[in-house]
XYZ file of C-alpha atoms in Angstrom:
452
model
C 119.866 115.022 29.705
C 118.945 111.476 30.683
C 119.870 108.775 28.165
C 117.287 106.002 28.451
C 119.744 103.532 26.914
C 121.997 103.969 29.953
C 119.108 103.090 32.224
C 118.154 99.957 30.331
C 121.605 98.509 31.054
C 120.560 98.260 34.708
C 117.393 96.216 34.154
C 119.077 93.085 35.463
C 119.733 94.978 38.691
C 115.982 95.393 39.148
C 115.146 91.748 38.538
C 118.102 90.103 40.246
C 119.541 92.525 42.820
C 116.622 94.350 44.489
C 117.204 97.712 42.811
C 114.248 100.005 43.371
C 113.217 103.599 43.804
C 112.609 103.747 47.521
C 110.406 106.828 47.360
C 108.982 109.647 45.297
C 108.304 112.429 47.790
C 106.383 115.580 46.907
C 107.279 118.589 49.044
C 104.421 121.044 49.586
C 104.652 124.526 51.063
C 101.978 125.373 53.636
C 102.892 129.007 54.178
C 99.753 130.208 52.398
C 97.615 128.114 54.765
C 98.383 130.194 57.854
C 95.278 131.276 59.752
C 94.470 132.477 63.258
C 91.471 130.142 63.274
C 92.618 126.553 63.862
C 89.690 124.991 61.972
C 90.331 127.241 58.987
C 94.037 126.365 59.176
C 93.249 122.643 59.088
C 90.839 123.050 56.178
C 93.403 124.995 54.158
C 96.157 122.455 54.924
C 93.922 119.557 53.860
C 92.870 121.285 50.635
C 96.445 122.292 49.744
C 97.872 118.806 50.233
C 95.096 116.871 48.534
C 95.051 119.247 45.567
C 98.822 119.417 45.081
C 99.468 115.675 45.432
C 96.229 114.439 43.875
C 98.019 112.563 41.074
C 101.180 111.527 42.932
C 100.275 107.864 43.435
C 98.876 107.377 39.923
C 101.900 109.031 38.293
C 104.210 106.805 40.316
C 102.276 103.775 39.113
C 102.479 104.933 35.498
C 106.262 105.317 35.719
C 106.585 101.855 37.241
C 104.675 100.370 34.293
C 106.541 102.414 31.677
C 110.069 101.514 32.794
C 109.558 98.398 34.917
C 111.239 100.122 37.857
C 109.642 99.379 41.251
C 108.707 102.510 43.210
C 108.190 101.298 46.752
C 106.750 104.434 48.377
C 104.909 107.569 47.365
C 105.099 110.200 50.086
C 104.444 113.829 50.915
C 106.468 116.245 53.033
C 105.212 119.630 54.198
C 106.533 122.830 55.731
C 107.463 122.214 59.387
C 104.145 122.459 61.180
C 105.585 124.523 64.031
C 106.270 127.287 61.467
C 102.692 127.467 60.207
C 100.915 126.576 63.450
C 102.082 129.711 65.202
C 100.464 130.086 68.596
C 98.224 127.022 68.330
C 97.492 125.293 71.610
C 98.696 121.711 72.076
C 95.171 120.546 71.220
C 95.324 122.639 68.060
C 98.510 120.880 66.982
C 96.781 117.521 67.539
C 94.035 118.687 65.154
C 96.657 119.527 62.541
C 98.296 116.105 62.908
C 94.945 114.421 62.362
C 94.385 116.625 59.314
C 97.704 115.507 57.832
C 96.755 111.886 58.488
C 93.370 112.321 56.847
C 94.991 113.841 53.755
C 97.488 110.977 53.566
C 94.698 108.401 53.664
C 92.725 110.127 50.922
C 95.811 110.331 48.684
C 96.787 106.709 49.297
C 100.388 107.617 50.153
C 102.620 105.677 52.546
C 103.690 108.464 54.935
C 103.445 112.210 55.369
C 106.365 114.040 56.973
C 106.674 117.507 58.402
C 105.138 117.373 61.849
C 108.418 119.003 62.675
C 110.213 121.766 64.526
C 113.566 123.512 64.041
C 114.834 124.402 67.516
C 118.617 124.259 67.213
C 119.035 127.647 68.887
C 115.875 128.012 70.910
C 112.148 127.312 70.988
C 109.207 129.512 70.126
C 105.989 128.995 72.066
C 104.512 127.311 69.018
C 107.421 124.888 68.679
C 107.271 124.053 72.372
C 103.526 123.428 72.171
C 103.994 121.175 69.159
C 106.841 119.177 70.701
C 104.807 118.689 73.868
C 102.174 116.634 72.032
C 104.317 114.699 69.510
C 103.731 111.382 71.344
C 99.951 111.869 71.322
C 100.005 112.962 67.667
C 101.928 109.842 66.620
C 99.625 107.637 68.688
C 96.414 109.072 67.246
C 97.553 108.974 63.588
C 98.723 106.227 61.241
C 100.804 107.931 58.579
C 102.221 111.087 60.210
C 105.980 111.272 60.805
C 107.722 113.738 63.086
C 111.219 115.211 63.313
C 112.919 117.809 65.483
C 116.244 119.468 64.673
C 117.935 120.156 68.014
C 121.390 121.257 66.860
C 123.531 122.602 64.055
C 127.197 123.326 63.558
C 126.367 127.030 63.331
C 124.123 127.203 66.403
C 125.473 124.529 68.745
C 123.363 121.992 70.658
C 120.096 122.902 72.347
C 120.225 120.674 75.427
C 116.805 121.868 76.618
C 115.323 120.510 73.382
C 117.196 117.224 73.809
C 115.728 116.852 77.297
C 112.244 117.384 75.870
C 112.873 114.826 73.139
C 114.082 112.198 75.600
C 110.760 112.562 77.397
C 108.815 112.531 74.125
C 110.444 109.266 73.042
C 109.666 107.576 76.354
C 106.055 108.758 76.247
C 105.591 107.703 72.611
C 106.916 104.258 73.558
C 104.401 103.975 76.392
C 101.407 105.262 74.417
C 102.041 102.754 71.595
C 103.089 99.914 73.916
C 100.425 97.599 72.473
C 102.157 97.893 69.063
C 105.779 97.321 70.125
C 106.180 101.075 70.760
C 105.877 101.825 67.034
C 105.300 105.524 67.715
C 109.059 105.897 68.206
C 109.691 104.510 64.706
C 107.959 107.607 63.320
C 110.031 110.099 65.325
C 113.605 111.235 64.652
C 115.891 113.772 66.337
C 118.378 115.585 64.072
C 121.500 117.686 63.958
C 122.164 119.631 60.739
C 118.913 118.398 59.242
C 118.715 118.515 55.413
C 115.660 120.372 54.131
C 115.221 118.294 50.955
C 115.320 114.775 52.414
C 112.756 112.431 50.762
C 113.121 109.683 53.391
C 110.941 109.194 56.448
C 110.690 109.831 59.289
C 112.818 112.939 58.748
C 111.337 114.446 55.590
C 109.927 117.979 55.632
C 109.628 120.773 53.059
C 112.391 123.239 53.907
C 112.006 126.975 54.252
C 114.093 127.689 51.133
C 112.183 125.281 48.897
C 109.756 126.224 46.083
C 105.965 125.995 46.310
C 106.051 122.299 45.358
C 108.949 120.003 44.503
C 109.682 116.377 43.639
C 112.512 114.643 45.497
C 113.429 111.022 44.821
C 115.269 108.541 47.021
C 116.971 105.616 45.295
C 118.230 102.424 46.849
C 120.276 99.418 45.799
C 122.441 97.794 48.480
C 121.960 94.482 46.683
C 123.329 95.934 43.463
C 126.469 97.228 45.161
C 126.930 93.974 47.068
C 126.730 91.927 43.859
C 129.178 94.227 42.085
C 131.685 93.783 44.919
C 131.311 90.006 44.753
C 131.986 90.058 41.003
C 135.069 92.227 41.525
C 136.760 89.433 43.475
C 140.053 89.970 45.319
C 140.998 93.337 43.809
C 142.764 96.011 45.848
C 140.860 98.770 47.633
C 141.435 101.420 44.948
C 139.909 99.136 42.324
C 137.080 98.242 44.700
C 136.283 101.920 45.261
C 136.108 102.362 41.492
C 133.663 99.451 41.208
C 131.409 101.015 43.851
C 131.554 104.434 42.160
C 130.542 103.012 38.779
C 127.687 101.074 40.350
C 126.456 104.118 42.285
C 126.502 106.083 39.033
C 124.133 103.595 37.374
C 121.812 103.489 40.366
C 121.613 107.279 40.528
C 120.841 107.526 36.804
C 117.755 105.432 37.444
C 116.738 107.891 40.156
C 117.403 110.826 37.861
C 115.166 109.316 35.185
C 112.294 108.668 37.572
C 112.613 112.104 39.185
C 112.566 113.850 35.800
C 109.569 111.831 34.601
C 107.621 112.420 37.813
C 108.362 116.150 37.819
C 107.237 116.470 34.202
C 104.045 114.451 34.700
C 103.102 116.357 37.854
C 104.122 119.748 36.422
C 106.290 120.225 39.504
C 109.957 121.284 39.748
C 112.520 118.510 40.172
C 114.417 118.995 43.415
C 117.046 116.364 44.191
C 117.977 112.721 43.948
C 119.013 111.252 47.278
C 121.416 108.451 46.380
C 121.405 106.764 49.770
C 121.826 103.002 49.998
C 118.642 102.284 51.949
C 118.444 98.643 53.048
C 115.397 96.452 53.622
C 114.911 93.219 55.580
C 114.823 91.353 52.237
C 117.588 88.835 51.590
C 120.358 90.441 49.517
C 119.371 94.036 50.311
C 121.700 94.778 53.225
C 124.375 97.411 53.825
C 125.912 95.128 56.466
C 126.368 92.444 53.817
C 128.145 94.959 51.567
C 130.648 95.586 54.351
C 131.105 91.862 54.832
C 131.620 91.326 51.101
C 134.338 93.975 51.284
C 136.247 91.727 53.680
C 134.798 91.730 57.193
C 133.974 88.488 58.949
C 130.995 90.287 60.442
C 129.634 93.802 60.464
C 130.750 95.233 63.799
C 134.235 93.742 63.633
C 137.201 96.071 64.047
C 137.614 97.709 60.651
C 133.879 98.240 60.170
C 134.088 102.036 60.482
C 136.910 102.238 57.918
C 135.016 99.976 55.518
C 131.841 102.042 55.864
C 133.779 105.281 55.342
C 135.159 103.971 52.059
C 131.731 102.753 50.926
C 130.032 106.051 51.766
C 132.658 108.117 49.971
C 132.604 105.960 46.835
C 128.797 106.024 46.672
C 128.777 109.823 46.852
C 131.512 110.232 44.248
C 129.688 107.986 41.802
C 126.314 109.535 42.466
C 127.308 113.154 41.957
C 128.531 112.308 38.450
C 125.079 110.979 37.581
C 122.941 113.934 38.618
C 123.455 117.668 38.853
C 121.083 117.832 41.811
C 122.110 115.373 44.506
C 120.807 116.165 47.968
C 118.987 114.854 50.990
C 121.193 112.511 52.980
C 122.988 110.592 50.183
C 125.268 107.787 51.265
C 124.774 104.587 53.267
C 122.044 104.068 55.853
C 122.700 101.759 58.795
C 119.291 101.124 60.415
C 119.252 97.974 62.515
C 115.664 96.807 62.104
C 115.561 97.467 58.357
C 118.758 95.577 57.488
C 118.932 91.765 57.683
C 122.724 91.833 57.985
C 122.654 94.343 60.841
C 120.072 92.250 62.679
C 122.236 89.142 62.303
C 125.342 91.017 63.494
C 123.533 92.197 66.633
C 122.179 88.730 67.328
C 125.627 87.130 67.056
C 127.061 89.772 69.425
C 129.363 91.383 66.868
C 127.560 94.732 66.674
C 126.995 96.919 69.735
C 125.455 100.344 70.247
C 128.926 101.807 70.833
C 130.160 100.433 67.499
C 127.088 101.759 65.736
C 127.801 105.186 67.217
C 131.352 105.067 65.834
C 129.994 104.101 62.414
C 127.692 107.134 62.396
C 130.736 109.409 62.212
C 131.200 108.306 58.589
C 127.724 107.199 57.390
C 124.825 109.286 56.152
C 122.469 109.412 59.086
C 122.977 108.118 62.602
C 121.569 105.732 65.195
C 118.567 104.510 63.258
C 115.771 102.087 64.191
C 117.590 100.753 67.241
C 115.488 98.959 69.845
C 116.520 99.222 73.486
C 114.882 97.931 76.686
C 111.702 99.760 77.617
C 112.898 100.479 81.143
C 115.952 102.491 80.051
C 115.719 105.792 81.986
C 114.825 109.005 80.187
C 118.153 110.648 81.045
C 120.080 107.797 79.401
C 118.057 108.266 76.203
C 118.892 111.982 76.371
C 122.564 111.041 76.702
C 122.355 108.780 73.626
C 120.818 111.660 71.667
C 123.399 114.175 72.913
C 126.342 111.947 71.967
C 125.043 111.343 68.462
C 124.099 114.974 67.899
C 127.594 116.044 69.024
C 129.134 113.856 66.300
C 127.079 115.719 63.713
C 127.800 119.183 65.066
C 131.554 118.717 65.424
C 131.918 116.990 62.052
C 129.591 119.375 60.169
C 127.375 116.533 58.989
C 123.846 115.315 59.450
C 123.297 112.892 62.295
C 120.069 111.617 63.779
C 118.602 109.349 66.432
C 115.595 107.077 65.953
C 115.661 104.871 69.017
C 112.843 102.651 70.281
C 112.582 101.891 74.009
C 110.329 98.849 73.583
C 107.889 99.049 76.464
C 107.745 95.880 78.544
C 110.666 94.216 76.764
C 114.312 93.664 77.632
C 117.635 92.798 76.042
C 117.411 89.609 74.017
C 113.750 90.129 73.140
C 112.668 91.309 69.695
C 110.146 93.682 68.177
C 108.681 93.005 64.742
C 106.843 95.568 62.618
C 106.957 93.690 59.322
C 107.350 95.385 55.944
C 110.105 97.943 55.452
C 110.367 98.686 59.180
C 111.401 95.067 59.778
C 112.289 93.571 63.137
C 114.853 94.583 65.723
C 116.621 92.611 68.449
C 116.607 94.656 71.638
C 120.118 95.797 72.537
C 121.353 96.249 76.089
C 123.044 99.557 76.719
C 125.228 101.294 79.262
C 122.903 102.612 81.972
C 125.284 104.833 83.933
C 123.448 108.118 84.326
C 124.220 111.423 82.570
C 121.313 113.071 84.423
C 123.325 115.808 86.142
C 124.865 116.859 82.818
C 121.528 116.805 80.984
C 119.774 118.763 83.715
C 122.254 121.643 83.485
C 120.239 122.745 80.453
C 121.137 125.592 78.147
C 123.055 125.332 74.921
C 126.397 123.715 74.125
C 128.201 126.433 72.130
C 128.919 125.974 68.440
C 132.394 124.584 67.680
C 135.124 127.024 66.709
C 135.202 125.850 63.098
C 131.609 127.118 62.690
C 133.075 130.632 62.349
C 133.679 130.547 58.616
C 132.257 133.898 57.478
């Protein structure tokens, strides 16, 4: 039972510390849209989405007015399209992507996720057809986001899928080269993907989910950062307690909004994702939290330990505030979306290798990282494989959203504005893993996957 009085105590966080609800995401099942006729399939998908989420944006606006809590995004996620597209041709999958985009525009939502495939153990013909045209789909649409799960702790790592995704990322970068390769910002490669994630670009409506569901993603790096500043020079145990209490309050706000949205939309409440999701706004940075905890700069030695403590404390506080915590839940470390991360890269304190180490203890992975556009495809595959291996071995979600900025090199910058922010282009190790990647097949699941 949500106590509104508890929520009102956090109003100053909204006005002074950038607390917001990052997204209300409605998950919609498309299983009943399946059809052998691709035009009929597209019509049914469009009708299902626009009917189910008809009031999503207006309800979000009503909740904002009622409680004074900013809700930055209203989004939709759908059943992975490769599961409902069946034997569609590549052109058929393009039609579906355009249908999703058209529905998003009619609804007035920010993004629609679920142009996705689950290929951790192998690929169906439908999944392979869909993956083959992801770059074209992201180029020819505005609001569609795509994700592919290429590995899991139970199944191992599908290296054939990773090779395909390396090529897809390079092609998406080229096709959207006139927009700083923005197609890559809407594409993410996962290991151990969560099926109730409300955040883009990785959101989709999982196979075990109900017909419709409301999932909410909260934010609040600025709130945590301010709380740490107020705590002063306390020891680490006390600091962890401060973070836990702050995460509790933030998550209660998410719980309230999720409950209100579910009631108003007559849709089951799914989860609250309590991730600290940064923005380029001043004071809304995960990197600055780490620096307030005692680092001279994010990226310094000690950064991974500091992030591990932050992530753990956020989760412990959040799970006390809601009975249904899910999604990713923890601390995000995207470069382009975090002013502190950008500054750390620009001053030379934060490298790709350090970011990779940090992903072993954060909530996601290598996120919104710009690299030179001429980085070879096999090197991108190697970056994906390394990150995915961290997730598989550690039984956690990891992901890669990397942007080879076409025509640009290290020291240049790409700038998308808004929540996607800007990213300094990072130089990377270019020694080739091509022979390893080209072996193909599947890296077996780790021994600790045998838990039955």
